[in-house]
Short mmCIF file of N, CA and C in Angstrom, two decimals:
data_model
loop_
_atom_site.label_atom_id
_atom_site.label_comp_id
_atom_site.label_asym_id
_atom_site.label_seq_id
_atom_site.Cartn_x
_atom_site.Cartn_y
_atom_site.Cartn_z
N UNK A 1 33.35 -16.59 -17.24
CA UNK A 1 33.34 -16.35 -15.95
C UNK A 1 32.43 -17.11 -15.47
N UNK A 2 32.10 -17.45 -14.43
CA UNK A 2 30.99 -18.06 -13.74
C UNK A 2 30.43 -17.21 -12.57
N UNK A 3 29.17 -17.36 -12.41
CA UNK A 3 28.33 -16.56 -11.60
C UNK A 3 27.83 -17.55 -10.67
N UNK A 4 28.45 -17.40 -8.95
CA UNK A 4 27.59 -18.05 -8.13
C UNK A 4 26.70 -17.26 -7.78
N UNK A 5 25.32 -18.44 -7.73
CA UNK A 5 24.00 -17.90 -7.42
C UNK A 5 23.37 -18.70 -6.12
N UNK A 6 23.07 -18.26 -5.19
CA UNK A 6 22.36 -19.05 -4.02
C UNK A 6 20.86 -18.78 -3.86
N UNK A 7 19.99 -19.85 -4.22
CA UNK A 7 18.71 -19.77 -4.43
C UNK A 7 18.08 -19.64 -3.24
N UNK A 8 18.64 -20.58 -2.38
CA UNK A 8 18.08 -20.37 -0.83
C UNK A 8 18.29 -18.82 -0.17
N UNK A 9 19.44 -18.26 -0.32
CA UNK A 9 19.60 -17.00 0.35
C UNK A 9 18.51 -16.05 -0.54
N UNK A 10 18.60 -16.12 -1.48
CA UNK A 10 17.64 -15.30 -2.39
C UNK A 10 15.87 -15.43 -1.91
N UNK A 11 15.78 -16.73 -1.67
CA UNK A 11 14.22 -17.18 -0.92
C UNK A 11 14.35 -16.59 0.59
N UNK A 12 15.61 -16.46 1.21
CA UNK A 12 15.26 -16.16 2.54
C UNK A 12 15.25 -14.42 2.40
N UNK A 13 15.90 -13.91 1.69
CA UNK A 13 15.63 -12.25 1.65
C UNK A 13 14.38 -12.08 1.08
N UNK A 14 13.44 -12.76 0.18
CA UNK A 14 12.00 -12.84 -0.24
C UNK A 14 11.18 -12.94 0.97
N UNK A 15 11.29 -14.14 1.94
CA UNK A 15 10.87 -14.21 3.00
C UNK A 15 10.98 -12.78 3.87
N UNK A 16 12.01 -12.22 4.18
CA UNK A 16 12.38 -11.16 4.98
C UNK A 16 11.49 -10.14 4.62
N UNK A 17 11.41 -9.92 3.16
CA UNK A 17 10.70 -8.65 2.50
C UNK A 17 9.27 -8.78 3.07
N UNK A 18 8.80 -10.13 2.75
CA UNK A 18 7.26 -9.97 2.97
C UNK A 18 6.76 -10.08 4.41
N UNK A 19 7.77 -10.13 5.19
CA UNK A 19 7.12 -10.13 6.78
C UNK A 19 7.60 -8.42 7.09
N UNK A 20 7.89 -7.42 6.61
CA UNK A 20 8.46 -6.39 6.90
C UNK A 20 6.77 -5.56 7.41
N UNK A 21 5.96 -5.37 6.28
CA UNK A 21 4.85 -4.84 6.94
C UNK A 21 4.00 -5.74 7.88
N UNK A 22 3.55 -6.85 8.19
CA UNK A 22 3.08 -7.37 9.13
C UNK A 22 3.41 -7.15 10.52
N UNK A 23 4.21 -7.02 10.57
CA UNK A 23 4.86 -6.69 12.09
C UNK A 23 4.14 -5.32 12.45
N UNK A 24 4.29 -4.30 11.33
CA UNK A 24 3.50 -3.06 11.92
C UNK A 24 2.05 -3.24 11.53
N UNK A 25 1.45 -4.19 10.91
CA UNK A 25 0.05 -3.80 10.53
C UNK A 25 -0.77 -3.60 11.64
N UNK A 26 -0.83 -3.99 13.06
CA UNK A 26 -1.72 -3.56 14.30
C UNK A 26 -1.78 -1.83 14.39
N UNK A 27 -0.38 -1.42 13.96
CA UNK A 27 -0.25 0.28 14.32
C UNK A 27 -1.26 0.74 13.47
N UNK A 28 -1.19 0.43 11.94
CA UNK A 28 -1.53 0.91 11.00
C UNK A 28 -3.42 0.86 10.92
N UNK A 29 -3.52 -0.16 11.40
CA UNK A 29 -5.13 -0.60 11.48
C UNK A 29 -5.56 0.07 12.77
N UNK A 30 -4.99 0.45 13.78
CA UNK A 30 -5.43 1.10 15.09
C UNK A 30 -5.47 2.51 14.65
N UNK A 31 -4.87 3.02 13.46
CA UNK A 31 -4.77 4.47 13.17
C UNK A 31 -6.07 4.81 12.44
N UNK A 32 -6.41 3.28 11.73
CA UNK A 32 -7.68 3.83 10.88
C UNK A 32 -8.87 4.26 11.70
N UNK A 33 -8.91 4.02 12.89
CA UNK A 33 -9.97 4.21 13.80
C UNK A 33 -10.18 5.62 14.35
N UNK A 34 -8.95 6.16 14.13
CA UNK A 34 -8.97 7.47 14.98
C UNK A 34 -9.58 8.76 14.28
N UNK A 35 -10.50 9.36 14.54
CA UNK A 35 -11.13 10.57 13.70
C UNK A 35 -10.95 11.88 14.74
N UNK A 36 -10.71 12.74 14.35
CA UNK A 36 -10.36 14.10 15.24
C UNK A 36 -12.07 14.69 15.31
N UNK A 37 -12.43 14.98 16.18
CA UNK A 37 -13.85 15.58 16.28
C UNK A 37 -13.28 17.28 17.08
N UNK A 38 -13.20 17.96 16.22
CA UNK A 38 -12.76 19.51 16.30
C UNK A 38 -13.73 20.33 16.71
N UNK A 39 -14.59 20.21 16.20
CA UNK A 39 -16.07 21.06 16.22
C UNK A 39 -16.64 21.15 14.95
N UNK A 40 -17.77 21.79 14.98
CA UNK A 40 -18.53 22.50 13.79
C UNK A 40 -18.46 23.75 13.34
N UNK A 41 -17.29 24.48 13.50
CA UNK A 41 -17.63 25.68 12.97
C UNK A 41 -16.15 25.49 11.87
N UNK A 42 -16.16 26.52 10.92
CA UNK A 42 -15.59 26.46 9.50
C UNK A 42 -14.10 25.70 9.84
N UNK A 43 -13.32 26.68 10.79
CA UNK A 43 -11.93 26.21 10.93
C UNK A 43 -11.76 24.87 11.36
N UNK A 44 -12.54 24.24 12.36
CA UNK A 44 -12.45 23.09 12.87
C UNK A 44 -13.16 21.95 11.76
N UNK A 45 -13.91 22.29 10.73
CA UNK A 45 -14.11 21.28 9.89
C UNK A 45 -12.93 21.10 9.00
N UNK A 46 -12.48 22.32 8.73
CA UNK A 46 -11.39 22.03 7.71
C UNK A 46 -10.04 21.40 8.49
N UNK A 47 -9.80 21.55 9.94
CA UNK A 47 -8.90 20.88 10.58
C UNK A 47 -9.13 19.59 10.47
N UNK A 48 -10.33 18.91 10.74
CA UNK A 48 -10.73 17.52 10.51
C UNK A 48 -10.63 16.99 9.16
N UNK A 49 -10.73 17.56 7.98
CA UNK A 49 -10.67 17.28 6.87
C UNK A 49 -9.33 16.76 6.75
N UNK A 50 -8.34 18.01 7.03
CA UNK A 50 -6.82 17.84 6.70
C UNK A 50 -6.17 16.61 7.66
N UNK A 51 -6.73 16.57 8.78
CA UNK A 51 -6.14 15.67 9.65
C UNK A 51 -6.34 14.06 9.19
N UNK A 52 -7.78 13.92 8.93
CA UNK A 52 -8.33 12.85 8.01
C UNK A 52 -7.43 12.35 6.92
N UNK A 53 -7.30 13.72 6.26
CA UNK A 53 -6.56 13.17 4.83
C UNK A 53 -5.29 12.69 5.21
N UNK A 54 -4.75 13.25 5.79
CA UNK A 54 -3.16 12.94 6.27
C UNK A 54 -3.11 11.60 7.03
N UNK A 55 -3.75 11.43 7.74
CA UNK A 55 -4.30 9.95 8.44
C UNK A 55 -4.34 8.76 7.41
N UNK A 56 -5.25 9.08 6.53
CA UNK A 56 -5.59 8.28 5.64
C UNK A 56 -4.42 7.94 4.69
N UNK A 57 -3.78 8.92 4.24
CA UNK A 57 -2.50 9.04 3.43
C UNK A 57 -1.26 8.16 4.13
N UNK A 58 -0.95 8.32 5.37
CA UNK A 58 -0.18 7.38 6.11
C UNK A 58 -0.56 5.78 6.25
N UNK A 59 -1.79 5.54 6.36
CA UNK A 59 -2.37 4.43 6.30
C UNK A 59 -2.43 3.48 5.10
N UNK A 60 -2.64 4.30 3.86
CA UNK A 60 -2.29 3.98 2.51
C UNK A 60 -1.23 3.88 2.18
N UNK A 61 -0.28 4.65 2.63
CA UNK A 61 1.29 4.42 2.02
C UNK A 61 1.52 3.07 2.68
N UNK A 62 1.25 2.57 3.92
CA UNK A 62 1.80 1.53 4.74
C UNK A 62 1.05 0.19 3.95
N UNK A 63 -0.29 0.38 3.33
CA UNK A 63 -0.72 -0.75 2.64
C UNK A 63 -0.09 -0.80 1.28
N UNK A 64 0.11 0.27 0.51
CA UNK A 64 0.63 0.47 -0.73
C UNK A 64 2.02 -0.27 -0.42
N UNK A 65 3.00 -0.09 0.52
CA UNK A 65 4.36 -0.73 0.50
C UNK A 65 4.13 -2.25 1.04
N UNK A 66 2.84 -2.67 1.80
CA UNK A 66 2.55 -4.08 2.01
C UNK A 66 2.50 -4.80 0.54
N UNK A 67 1.56 -3.76 -0.38
CA UNK A 67 1.49 -4.61 -1.55
C UNK A 67 2.64 -5.04 -2.38
N UNK A 68 3.26 -4.00 -2.66
CA UNK A 68 4.87 -3.91 -2.97
C UNK A 68 5.86 -4.93 -2.54
N UNK A 69 5.67 -4.89 -1.36
CA UNK A 69 6.65 -6.26 -0.77
C UNK A 69 6.06 -7.48 -1.36
N UNK A 70 5.05 -7.89 -0.93
CA UNK A 70 4.23 -8.96 -1.30
C UNK A 70 4.57 -9.48 -2.50
N UNK A 71 4.51 -8.51 -3.37
CA UNK A 71 4.82 -8.78 -4.81
C UNK A 71 6.30 -9.01 -5.17
N UNK A 72 6.97 -8.09 -4.49
CA UNK A 72 8.45 -8.41 -4.79
C UNK A 72 9.05 -9.78 -4.27
N UNK A 73 8.40 -10.20 -3.08
CA UNK A 73 8.67 -11.20 -2.63
C UNK A 73 8.54 -12.46 -3.20
N UNK A 74 7.17 -12.54 -4.06
CA UNK A 74 6.84 -13.63 -4.82
C UNK A 74 7.80 -13.80 -6.01
N UNK A 75 8.21 -12.34 -6.59
CA UNK A 75 8.93 -12.32 -8.04
C UNK A 75 10.34 -12.87 -7.74
N UNK A 76 10.84 -12.90 -6.06
CA UNK A 76 12.13 -13.05 -6.06
C UNK A 76 12.42 -14.64 -5.54
N UNK A 77 11.21 -15.26 -5.35
CA UNK A 77 11.04 -16.66 -5.13
C UNK A 77 11.01 -17.19 -6.17
N UNK A 78 10.27 -16.58 -7.42
CA UNK A 78 10.29 -17.24 -8.74
C UNK A 78 11.73 -17.32 -9.28
N UNK A 79 12.41 -15.96 -9.16
CA UNK A 79 13.41 -16.00 -9.85
C UNK A 79 14.30 -17.16 -9.08
N UNK A 80 14.35 -17.25 -7.95
CA UNK A 80 15.26 -18.33 -7.30
C UNK A 80 14.96 -19.46 -7.93
N UNK A 81 13.64 -19.81 -8.04
CA UNK A 81 13.21 -20.92 -8.75
C UNK A 81 13.84 -21.46 -9.88
N UNK A 82 13.87 -20.14 -11.29
CA UNK A 82 14.41 -20.35 -12.36
C UNK A 82 15.35 -20.70 -12.49
N UNK A 83 16.52 -19.82 -11.54
CA UNK A 83 17.68 -19.85 -11.69
C UNK A 83 18.33 -21.44 -11.18
N UNK A 84 17.53 -22.19 -10.11
CA UNK A 84 17.93 -23.27 -9.36
C UNK A 84 17.83 -24.27 -10.45
N UNK A 85 16.53 -24.45 -11.46
CA UNK A 85 15.98 -25.10 -11.94
C UNK A 85 16.40 -25.36 -13.56
N UNK A 86 17.09 -24.45 -14.08
CA UNK A 86 17.62 -24.27 -15.11
C UNK A 86 18.94 -24.08 -15.31
N UNK A 87 19.52 -23.79 -16.63
CA UNK A 87 20.96 -24.00 -16.66
C UNK A 87 21.24 -22.31 -16.80
N UNK A 88 22.41 -21.87 -17.34
CA UNK A 88 22.96 -20.26 -17.28
C UNK A 88 22.40 -19.76 -18.26
N UNK A 89 21.49 -20.32 -19.29
CA UNK A 89 21.01 -19.52 -20.55
C UNK A 89 19.76 -19.17 -20.29
N UNK A 90 19.45 -18.71 -18.87
CA UNK A 90 18.20 -18.31 -18.87
C UNK A 90 17.67 -16.86 -18.59
N UNK A 91 18.61 -15.85 -18.96
CA UNK A 91 18.46 -14.41 -18.56
C UNK A 91 17.02 -13.66 -19.43
N UNK A 92 16.83 -14.82 -20.48
CA UNK A 92 15.48 -13.78 -21.03
C UNK A 92 14.46 -14.08 -20.24
N UNK A 93 14.48 -15.65 -19.70
CA UNK A 93 13.28 -15.91 -18.81
C UNK A 93 13.11 -15.35 -17.33
N UNK A 94 14.45 -14.99 -16.94
CA UNK A 94 14.21 -14.25 -15.70
C UNK A 94 14.12 -12.69 -16.05
N UNK A 95 14.42 -11.89 -17.13
CA UNK A 95 13.80 -10.71 -17.33
C UNK A 95 12.74 -10.68 -17.80
N UNK A 96 11.79 -11.60 -18.18
CA UNK A 96 10.38 -11.67 -18.73
C UNK A 96 9.55 -11.86 -17.23
N UNK A 97 10.31 -12.49 -16.35
CA UNK A 97 9.48 -12.89 -15.17
C UNK A 97 9.31 -11.38 -14.74
N UNK A 98 10.66 -10.55 -14.32
CA UNK A 98 10.53 -9.41 -13.69
C UNK A 98 9.68 -7.96 -14.26
N UNK A 99 9.49 -8.29 -15.52
CA UNK A 99 9.53 -7.29 -16.33
C UNK A 99 8.02 -6.35 -16.25
N UNK A 100 6.94 -7.11 -15.61
CA UNK A 100 5.95 -6.78 -15.26
C UNK A 100 5.71 -6.41 -13.74
N UNK A 101 6.59 -6.42 -13.29
CA UNK A 101 6.40 -6.15 -11.52
C UNK A 101 6.15 -4.54 -11.41
N UNK A 102 6.49 -3.86 -12.15
CA UNK A 102 6.20 -2.46 -11.49
C UNK A 102 4.67 -2.17 -12.17
N UNK A 103 4.31 -2.81 -13.18
CA UNK A 103 2.89 -2.66 -13.63
C UNK A 103 1.98 -3.31 -12.73
N UNK A 104 2.53 -4.48 -12.46
CA UNK A 104 1.45 -5.14 -11.35
C UNK A 104 1.41 -4.54 -9.92
N UNK A 105 2.29 -3.92 -9.61
CA UNK A 105 2.39 -3.38 -8.26
C UNK A 105 1.45 -2.02 -8.72
N UNK A 106 1.43 -1.51 -9.54
CA UNK A 106 0.92 -0.24 -9.87
C UNK A 106 -0.48 -0.46 -9.81
N UNK A 107 -0.89 -1.69 -10.66
CA UNK A 107 -2.32 -1.88 -10.81
C UNK A 107 -2.92 -2.45 -9.51
N UNK A 108 -2.35 -2.81 -8.66
CA UNK A 108 -2.43 -3.45 -7.29
C UNK A 108 -2.89 -2.15 -6.41
N UNK A 109 -2.36 -1.28 -6.50
CA UNK A 109 -2.01 -0.28 -5.80
C UNK A 109 -3.55 0.60 -6.31
N UNK A 110 -3.48 0.89 -7.68
CA UNK A 110 -4.81 1.78 -7.86
C UNK A 110 -6.07 1.09 -7.84
N UNK A 111 -6.08 -0.50 -7.52
CA UNK A 111 -7.39 -1.02 -7.36
C UNK A 111 -7.55 -0.87 -5.75
N UNK A 112 -6.72 -0.84 -5.00
CA UNK A 112 -6.52 -0.62 -3.67
C UNK A 112 -7.12 0.66 -3.28
N UNK A 113 -6.67 1.60 -3.83
CA UNK A 113 -7.12 3.12 -3.91
C UNK A 113 -8.29 3.39 -4.23
N UNK A 114 -9.00 2.73 -5.38
CA UNK A 114 -10.23 2.77 -5.81
C UNK A 114 -11.25 2.40 -4.60
N UNK A 115 -10.88 1.05 -4.26
CA UNK A 115 -11.89 0.57 -3.20
C UNK A 115 -11.77 1.47 -1.98
N UNK A 116 -10.73 1.98 -1.29
CA UNK A 116 -10.72 2.80 -0.53
C UNK A 116 -11.51 3.92 -0.62
N UNK A 117 -11.39 4.71 -1.69
CA UNK A 117 -11.89 6.07 -2.11
C UNK A 117 -13.46 5.78 -1.96
N UNK A 118 -14.19 4.42 -2.51
CA UNK A 118 -15.30 4.12 -2.38
C UNK A 118 -15.96 3.61 -1.16
N UNK A 119 -15.29 3.04 -0.43
CA UNK A 119 -15.39 2.43 0.66
C UNK A 119 -15.68 2.82 2.07
N UNK A 120 -14.21 3.85 2.13
CA UNK A 120 -14.14 4.13 3.57
C UNK A 120 -15.04 5.56 3.81
N UNK A 121 -15.43 5.64 5.31
CA UNK A 121 -16.14 6.35 5.58
C UNK A 121 -15.66 6.72 6.91
N UNK A 122 -15.76 7.92 7.45
CA UNK A 122 -15.82 8.13 9.06
C UNK A 122 -16.86 8.66 9.32
N UNK A 123 -17.39 9.23 10.31
CA UNK A 123 -18.60 9.33 11.09
C UNK A 123 -19.15 10.50 10.25
N UNK A 124 -18.69 11.13 9.15
CA UNK A 124 -19.08 12.56 8.33
C UNK A 124 -19.42 12.08 6.95
N UNK A 125 -18.84 10.90 6.41
CA UNK A 125 -18.89 10.55 5.46
C UNK A 125 -20.11 9.94 4.53
N UNK A 126 -20.23 11.02 3.30
CA UNK A 126 -21.54 10.54 2.66
C UNK A 126 -20.89 10.13 1.16
N UNK A 127 -19.62 9.93 1.06
CA UNK A 127 -19.03 9.39 -0.19
C UNK A 127 -18.95 10.55 -1.35
N UNK A 128 -18.93 11.73 -1.24
CA UNK A 128 -18.96 12.99 -2.00
C UNK A 128 -17.55 13.77 -2.01
N UNK A 129 -16.89 14.35 -2.67
CA UNK A 129 -15.88 15.04 -2.67
C UNK A 129 -16.03 16.37 -1.50
N UNK A 130 -17.39 16.79 -1.05
CA UNK A 130 -17.51 17.70 -0.14
C UNK A 130 -17.84 17.16 1.37
N UNK A 131 -17.83 15.84 1.66
CA UNK A 131 -18.68 15.54 2.80
C UNK A 131 -17.70 15.47 4.09
N UNK A 132 -16.25 15.90 3.87
CA UNK A 132 -15.55 15.98 4.87
C UNK A 132 -14.91 14.70 5.57
N UNK A 133 -14.93 13.47 4.89
CA UNK A 133 -14.44 12.31 5.63
C UNK A 133 -12.81 12.15 5.33
N UNK A 134 -12.33 12.99 4.58
CA UNK A 134 -10.95 12.95 4.64
C UNK A 134 -10.44 12.14 3.61
N UNK A 135 -11.30 10.92 2.65
CA UNK A 135 -10.85 10.15 1.94
C UNK A 135 -10.92 10.65 0.39
N UNK A 136 -11.94 11.04 0.02
CA UNK A 136 -12.02 11.43 -1.54
C UNK A 136 -12.47 12.89 -1.46
N UNK A 137 -11.91 13.68 -0.73
CA UNK A 137 -12.59 15.08 -0.35
C UNK A 137 -11.55 15.63 -1.43
N UNK A 138 -12.25 16.80 -1.79
CA UNK A 138 -11.37 17.68 -2.55
C UNK A 138 -11.11 19.10 -1.20
N UNK A 139 -9.82 19.20 -0.90
CA UNK A 139 -9.71 19.83 0.37
C UNK A 139 -9.93 21.22 0.03
N UNK A 140 -10.17 21.72 -0.98
CA UNK A 140 -10.46 23.51 -1.31
C UNK A 140 -11.68 23.40 -1.36
N UNK A 141 -12.45 22.45 -1.39
CA UNK A 141 -14.05 22.72 -1.57
C UNK A 141 -14.87 22.52 -0.02
N UNK A 142 -15.71 23.57 0.23
CA UNK A 142 -16.19 23.51 1.52
C UNK A 142 -17.26 22.28 1.95
N UNK A 143 -17.25 21.91 2.80
CA UNK A 143 -17.87 20.89 3.29
C UNK A 143 -19.41 21.14 3.46
N UNK A 144 -20.08 20.02 2.87
CA UNK A 144 -21.79 20.55 2.66
C UNK A 144 -22.40 19.27 3.62
#
């Protein structure tokens, strides 16, 4: 039984996947710059931290999706090239090509998260788990 493979169609899908997040990039970039300023009493400070934490989670999730889509797009293009340029005996090569995708994306996300936790600060951030910046905060710890 022969299997038909359309390498150009796979490349087109890869191109479409790589374009998903750039269409929304401006929205998430704009969201990064908005910090609430509820006041300096305990409930207000807690509200700011939780709001910052959730905003940052949304932005980070978008960046994680972008990393995953770009990696997936690259792998799909590589699969299309492998199938197009080799004979039907290449299942092992394709499997090897895709085998590290999940680990690769997880590594990129971990690196992104570490840089974000170390570098991002809003108006109150000092880089500690109790500074109230909503990035690396321990939300059960009082702002100092």
